[in-house]
Amino acid sequence: MAQLVGIKDVAREAGVSVGTVSNVINRPESVAEATRSRVLSTIDRLGYVRSESARQLRAGHSRIIALLVLDMANPFFVDVASGAERVAREAGLGVMLCNSAQSSDEEAEYLGLFSEQRVRGVLVTPADTTGRNLEAFRRQDIPFVLVDRVVPSGEACSVSVDDVVGGSLAGRHLLDQGHDRIVYVSGPMQLAQCQDRRTGVLQALGEAGLPEDRLRVLEEKRLDVAAGRDAGARLLGMSPRPTAVFCANDLLALGVLQALFAAGVSVPDEIALVGYDDIEFASAAAVPLTSVRQPAARMGRLAAELLIEETGENAAGHRHQRIVLQPELVVRGSSFAKSARKIR
């Protein structure tokens, strides 16, 4: 195995001190041009790579931001990661992307890894709803920003979307189309987003003078296409059959759409369908999917900016912020019949 080249090797070959090599790497403007050129040429010839672990030990943290998401199979989180990565790169930082797979146990393992690696900070969409995992960060003084979640205590920054408003937008749209037998297909109800989106639909029903029991809830263990197909099969067996379905995210909605197509049920003529997130696949579905759009990339950018501010040179002036963005409804063919029927 080839021996790693160290900074002392570069200094010896270039005929300079270790301090001069360090200055060339970290403060090149402080070194005379001829000396700087000789050292850089030696670095290139020997293939020297600076030891990040050594720099990390001196600084107390790395140049890496960790991003821990619920489900990397969901394009929503890909967009969040894209926004965060761009901001981090502009700041000279890297992003370590990890997937908790909606498991609080896996999340705890990753949080331990982040602590060992002394990451600069963490952007996290928590899987653990108890908050126990995040307490480890507070104890070890590791900065974090919640993404797609709210921090009620104000002990950290958060960037989220008003999901109650999002659910209300979906509910009012379906009611305006004449639907009042609505099913809400949810992921695990312990997730705040799932609760808030249901609350929004219930608000829309209340504003229309309809009782809460007009909304039926199908709770799935996961927020993916397979869970949506399962929910689609279940709602087809309901009596009376619903005329509209609102799903907690687009992956669930695409699974429901697959189940309805397989059963020969027309969308939107027999059952209208609305999703949430407005991922890229929503507009490309067999029936283009109406969806509540979240500004995912913007959420990632804002969260990364807050974390960089909190961990940068001006950290002393940082104040925790709770940023709540507004969703918007994007209407497509899955919910909007050419001649809306009055079903009530």
PDB file of C-alpha atoms in Angstrom, residues 22 105 229:
ATOM      1  CA  SER A  22       0.388  25.539   5.901  1.00  0.00           C
ATOM      2  CA  ASP A 105     -33.958   3.793  15.671  1.00  0.00           C
ATOM      3  CA  ARG A 229     -52.007   1.069  -3.628  1.00  0.00           C
TER       4      ARG A 229
END
